[in-house]
Amino acid sequence: MQKQLKAFSLLFYELFSFHRILLSVLMSVPLSISIAQPNLDLTDHTKISAKPIYVKQHHIHAFLPKDSEPIDDSSPSPDEDVLKDEIDTDISNETSTHEHIVSKGDAFSTILHQYDVEQVDIRQLIKIDIEMHHLQVGQKLSWTLNEGHQIEHLIWERSQSEKRYYDRTKEGFKVSILFGTGELYQKITKVVVNGSFINSAKFSGLNSQEIREVITALQWQIDFRKLHDGDYFEILTMHATLNGAKQHSDLLGVRFCNVSQDYYAIRAADGKFYDRNGSGLTSGFMRFPTFRKYRVSSPFNPRRKNPITGRIAPHKGVDFAVPIGTPVLSIGNGEVIVSTFSDTAGNYIAIRHGRQYMTRYMHLKTLFVKKGQKVKRGEYIALSGNTGRSTGPHIHFETWINNQAVNPLTARLPSMACLTGKELLVYLTRVKKVLFQLHKE
């Protein structure tokens, strides 16, 4: 009995003061009633039956205050935050379909893990094809996910003459390997802007994949929503055929020209785009939206379950337990697309970085930026708070890539990179060849 009282006492004092007061009042009501009724006969022969309720240790947290939003709460939909323009509406960007060019330091498991692919799928694919451990820079992976974040179909383009297909079956995955005689040829396409970039590019003969690659390559240098008639692009692509059939095209380099300046993006051997001097085209991202890393009070978990109801209640970000008034920083250069109040998220901000990335910051006290404002990496955007549906001071921080929430602590984010040494020399040789092609027009 003493052990039970001690456990209850510890649990009681873990509650916030308000909850302790409320619980004390509720417990005192029956006692007051019994004292007010002295004629109530509770003799020794009276039997009082009570059914004990057992709560598992890992369920206790469900009854205690948390430094995050309620477990069944949902944050505002990203569809409401993302700018809707011609690029979003005219170019399909299904969150279930992804592709990745292998870069230096990439591994098969880490590439797929950041998109929350089922770990069992990753293990099965590596088990049936041990070569997955030996990805090479420049190879391409593309895959399609189902609603359960399971891989339905994956393609590994190992070279111009070999492609491997992995299809889900009831027993696991089936592998098919296609070999053939491949041919390569280069093509220069000139796109002159006339009203809409998308329509101008399509009119010039580019397909949706090629248009997306151009946007991705130049997303950090120009705003595709603010082009002018007469601006033009010179685009160098490499086309591949296999057994006589066209397979795909890769963007090698692009030059954008307007009345005041030319912009370049040229693909290096590592699959990334750099300028003519080998400098990266992004300013890089910080990992945390604060000056230092604070305690994570609630981790990223897209499959989080309510321990009571058993329903899926995804937590699409990371909660950092911070004191109210802690400076909140933008993790990268971008444009503020939301700065407002929500019943659930409280004061919150959404920032778009290029065309692929978006970050969101919730439960803030004070907002320092407005919608449409440009911000720099490390710039103050707000002070942390406890607004909206929150039971403790914290920052709820989300990172989205291609309209899909990823783990902010593990996702591969753009870095401030530049080529050096032998890699730079090889790249500069490639630059000369690409520029020669681009300036032919």
Tab-separated table of C-alpha atoms in Angstrom, residues 132-307:
chain	number	residue	atom	x	y	z
A	132	MET	CA	23.071	-1.531	-53.875
A	133	HIS	CA	25.977	-1.032	-51.492
A	134	HIS	CA	28.080	0.284	-54.379
A	135	LEU	CA	26.234	3.280	-55.795
A	136	GLN	CA	28.356	5.471	-58.053
A	137	VAL	CA	28.274	9.246	-58.337
A	138	GLY	CA	26.039	10.364	-61.197
A	139	GLN	CA	23.795	7.284	-61.226
A	140	LYS	CA	20.061	7.910	-61.000
A	141	LEU	CA	17.467	6.363	-58.700
A	142	SER	CA	13.741	6.874	-59.203
A	143	TRP	CA	10.970	5.291	-57.185
A	144	THR	CA	7.235	5.353	-56.529
A	145	LEU	CA	5.694	4.988	-53.072
A	146	ASN	CA	2.245	3.830	-52.045
A	147	GLU	CA	0.166	5.382	-49.258
A	148	GLY	CA	1.982	3.300	-46.655
A	149	HIS	CA	5.381	4.725	-47.687
A	150	GLN	CA	6.264	1.373	-49.252
A	151	ILE	CA	8.131	1.137	-52.537
A	152	GLU	CA	5.981	-0.069	-55.407
A	153	HIS	CA	8.520	0.407	-58.182
A	154	LEU	CA	12.185	1.460	-58.253
A	155	ILE	CA	14.569	2.026	-61.163
A	156	TRP	CA	18.337	2.133	-60.795
A	157	GLU	CA	20.095	3.547	-63.863
A	158	ARG	CA	23.606	2.157	-63.388
A	159	SER	CA	24.905	3.325	-66.768
A	160	GLN	CA	23.731	4.328	-70.205
A	161	SER	CA	23.540	0.664	-71.137
A	162	GLU	CA	22.160	-0.902	-67.941
A	163	LYS	CA	18.968	-0.284	-65.991
A	164	ARG	CA	17.669	-2.364	-63.073
A	165	TYR	CA	13.968	-2.541	-62.214
A	166	TYR	CA	12.589	-3.570	-58.806
A	167	ASP	CA	8.858	-4.304	-58.581
A	168	ARG	CA	6.899	-5.166	-55.445
A	169	THR	CA	5.251	-8.592	-55.359
A	170	LYS	CA	3.465	-10.555	-52.642
A	171	GLU	CA	6.710	-12.374	-51.864
A	172	GLY	CA	8.915	-9.259	-51.828
A	173	PHE	CA	10.643	-7.641	-54.804
A	174	LYS	CA	11.326	-8.923	-58.293
A	175	VAL	CA	14.468	-7.708	-60.080
A	176	SER	CA	14.740	-7.199	-63.824
A	177	ILE	CA	17.936	-6.091	-65.564
A	178	LEU	CA	17.917	-4.505	-69.008
A	179	PHE	CA	21.112	-4.397	-71.041
A	180	GLY	CA	21.433	-2.862	-74.458
A	181	THR	CA	23.446	-0.835	-76.864
A	182	GLY	CA	23.062	2.751	-75.866
A	183	GLU	CA	23.647	5.850	-77.932
A	184	LEU	CA	24.172	9.388	-76.679
A	185	TYR	CA	23.632	12.692	-78.391
A	186	GLN	CA	23.578	16.284	-77.215
A	187	LYS	CA	20.968	18.883	-77.996
A	188	ILE	CA	20.778	22.660	-77.555
A	189	THR	CA	17.320	24.164	-76.965
A	190	LYS	CA	16.665	27.898	-76.870
A	191	VAL	CA	13.626	29.086	-74.939
A	192	VAL	CA	12.535	32.710	-75.387
A	193	VAL	CA	10.127	33.822	-72.674
A	194	ASN	CA	6.813	35.009	-74.002
A	195	GLY	CA	4.336	35.386	-71.165
A	196	SER	CA	4.666	32.066	-69.374
A	197	PHE	CA	7.968	30.244	-68.882
A	198	ILE	CA	6.209	26.877	-68.814
A	199	ASN	CA	4.337	27.464	-72.039
A	200	SER	CA	7.410	28.955	-73.699
A	201	ALA	CA	9.496	25.921	-72.718
A	202	LYS	CA	6.864	23.479	-73.950
A	203	PHE	CA	6.547	25.402	-77.205
A	204	SER	CA	10.314	25.043	-77.662
A	205	GLY	CA	10.067	21.266	-77.314
A	206	LEU	CA	11.016	20.588	-73.678
A	207	ASN	CA	9.088	17.951	-71.776
A	208	SER	CA	7.969	18.204	-68.124
A	209	GLN	CA	11.039	16.408	-66.767
A	210	GLU	CA	13.428	18.713	-68.651
A	211	ILE	CA	11.530	21.796	-67.484
A	212	ARG	CA	11.748	20.624	-63.873
A	213	GLU	CA	15.502	20.125	-64.226
A	214	VAL	CA	15.983	23.673	-65.525
A	215	ILE	CA	13.937	25.083	-62.644
A	216	THR	CA	15.873	22.999	-60.112
A	217	ALA	CA	19.251	24.066	-61.510
A	218	LEU	CA	18.473	27.803	-61.474
A	219	GLN	CA	16.058	27.953	-58.532
A	220	TRP	CA	18.575	29.714	-56.247
A	221	GLN	CA	19.512	32.421	-58.743
A	222	ILE	CA	16.302	33.568	-60.427
A	223	ASP	CA	12.601	33.841	-59.620
A	224	PHE	CA	10.703	32.071	-62.375
A	225	ARG	CA	7.582	34.049	-61.484
A	226	LYS	CA	9.281	37.349	-62.362
A	227	LEU	CA	10.675	36.746	-65.841
A	228	HIS	CA	10.162	39.278	-68.617
A	229	ASP	CA	9.236	38.784	-72.243
A	230	GLY	CA	12.402	38.527	-74.281
A	231	ASP	CA	14.466	36.876	-71.541
A	232	TYR	CA	15.857	33.626	-72.878
A	233	PHE	CA	17.423	30.307	-71.867
A	234	GLU	CA	20.011	28.218	-73.689
A	235	ILE	CA	19.728	24.634	-72.488
A	236	LEU	CA	22.199	21.803	-73.157
A	237	THR	CA	20.820	18.298	-72.647
A	238	MET	CA	22.256	14.819	-73.138
A	239	HIS	CA	19.801	12.326	-74.627
A	240	ALA	CA	20.174	8.569	-74.277
A	241	THR	CA	18.673	5.762	-76.312
A	242	LEU	CA	18.676	2.074	-75.424
A	243	ASN	CA	18.061	-0.544	-78.109
A	244	GLY	CA	16.908	2.237	-80.393
A	245	ALA	CA	14.281	3.610	-77.983
A	246	LYS	CA	14.609	7.005	-76.272
A	247	GLN	CA	15.172	6.514	-72.530
A	248	HIS	CA	15.746	9.861	-70.859
A	249	SER	CA	17.603	13.142	-71.035
A	250	ASP	CA	19.903	14.819	-68.528
A	251	LEU	CA	20.536	18.525	-68.159
A	252	LEU	CA	24.251	19.274	-68.619
A	253	GLY	CA	24.145	23.052	-68.416
A	254	VAL	CA	21.891	26.084	-68.775
A	255	ARG	CA	22.437	29.763	-69.422
A	256	PHE	CA	19.800	32.356	-68.577
A	257	CYS	CA	20.078	35.784	-70.167
A	258	ASN	CA	18.205	38.978	-69.364
A	259	VAL	CA	18.942	42.633	-70.107
A	260	SER	CA	21.375	43.052	-67.222
A	261	GLN	CA	23.095	39.748	-66.439
A	262	ASP	CA	23.738	36.151	-67.467
A	263	TYR	CA	23.286	33.254	-65.046
A	264	TYR	CA	24.807	29.790	-65.432
A	265	ALA	CA	24.252	26.381	-63.858
A	266	ILE	CA	26.492	23.515	-64.979
A	267	ARG	CA	26.336	19.945	-63.736
A	268	ALA	CA	29.530	18.507	-62.236
A	269	ALA	CA	30.546	14.853	-62.017
A	270	ASP	CA	28.940	14.651	-58.562
A	271	GLY	CA	25.515	15.360	-60.068
A	272	LYS	CA	25.209	18.836	-58.502
A	273	PHE	CA	25.077	22.205	-60.246
A	274	TYR	CA	27.726	24.902	-59.829
A	275	ASP	CA	28.503	28.250	-61.416
A	276	ARG	CA	31.272	28.813	-63.980
A	277	ASN	CA	33.913	29.008	-61.233
A	278	GLY	CA	32.927	25.841	-59.370
A	279	SER	CA	31.087	27.579	-56.521
A	280	GLY	CA	27.844	26.113	-55.215
A	281	LEU	CA	24.627	27.882	-56.138
A	282	THR	CA	23.057	27.840	-52.661
A	283	SER	CA	24.003	29.643	-49.462
A	284	GLY	CA	23.508	26.418	-47.530
A	285	PHE	CA	21.083	25.548	-44.730
A	286	MET	CA	21.552	25.516	-40.975
A	287	ARG	CA	20.408	22.360	-39.194
A	288	PHE	CA	18.619	24.107	-36.305
A	289	PRO	CA	16.381	27.227	-36.219
A	290	THR	CA	18.143	28.496	-33.083
A	291	PHE	CA	21.644	29.597	-32.096
A	292	ARG	CA	22.225	26.281	-30.340
A	293	LYS	CA	20.573	22.892	-30.251
A	294	TYR	CA	17.921	22.594	-27.574
A	295	ARG	CA	16.407	19.447	-26.086
A	296	VAL	CA	14.075	17.600	-28.462
A	297	SER	CA	10.824	17.205	-26.553
A	298	SER	CA	8.983	15.417	-29.361
A	299	PRO	CA	10.756	13.810	-32.361
A	300	PHE	CA	9.722	13.528	-35.997
A	301	ASN	CA	7.398	10.538	-36.356
A	302	PRO	CA	5.065	10.282	-39.375
A	303	ARG	CA	3.630	7.024	-38.017
A	304	ARG	CA	3.064	8.135	-34.440
A	305	LYS	CA	0.057	6.478	-32.832
A	306	ASN	CA	-2.175	7.782	-30.120
A	307	PRO	CA	-1.552	5.259	-27.280
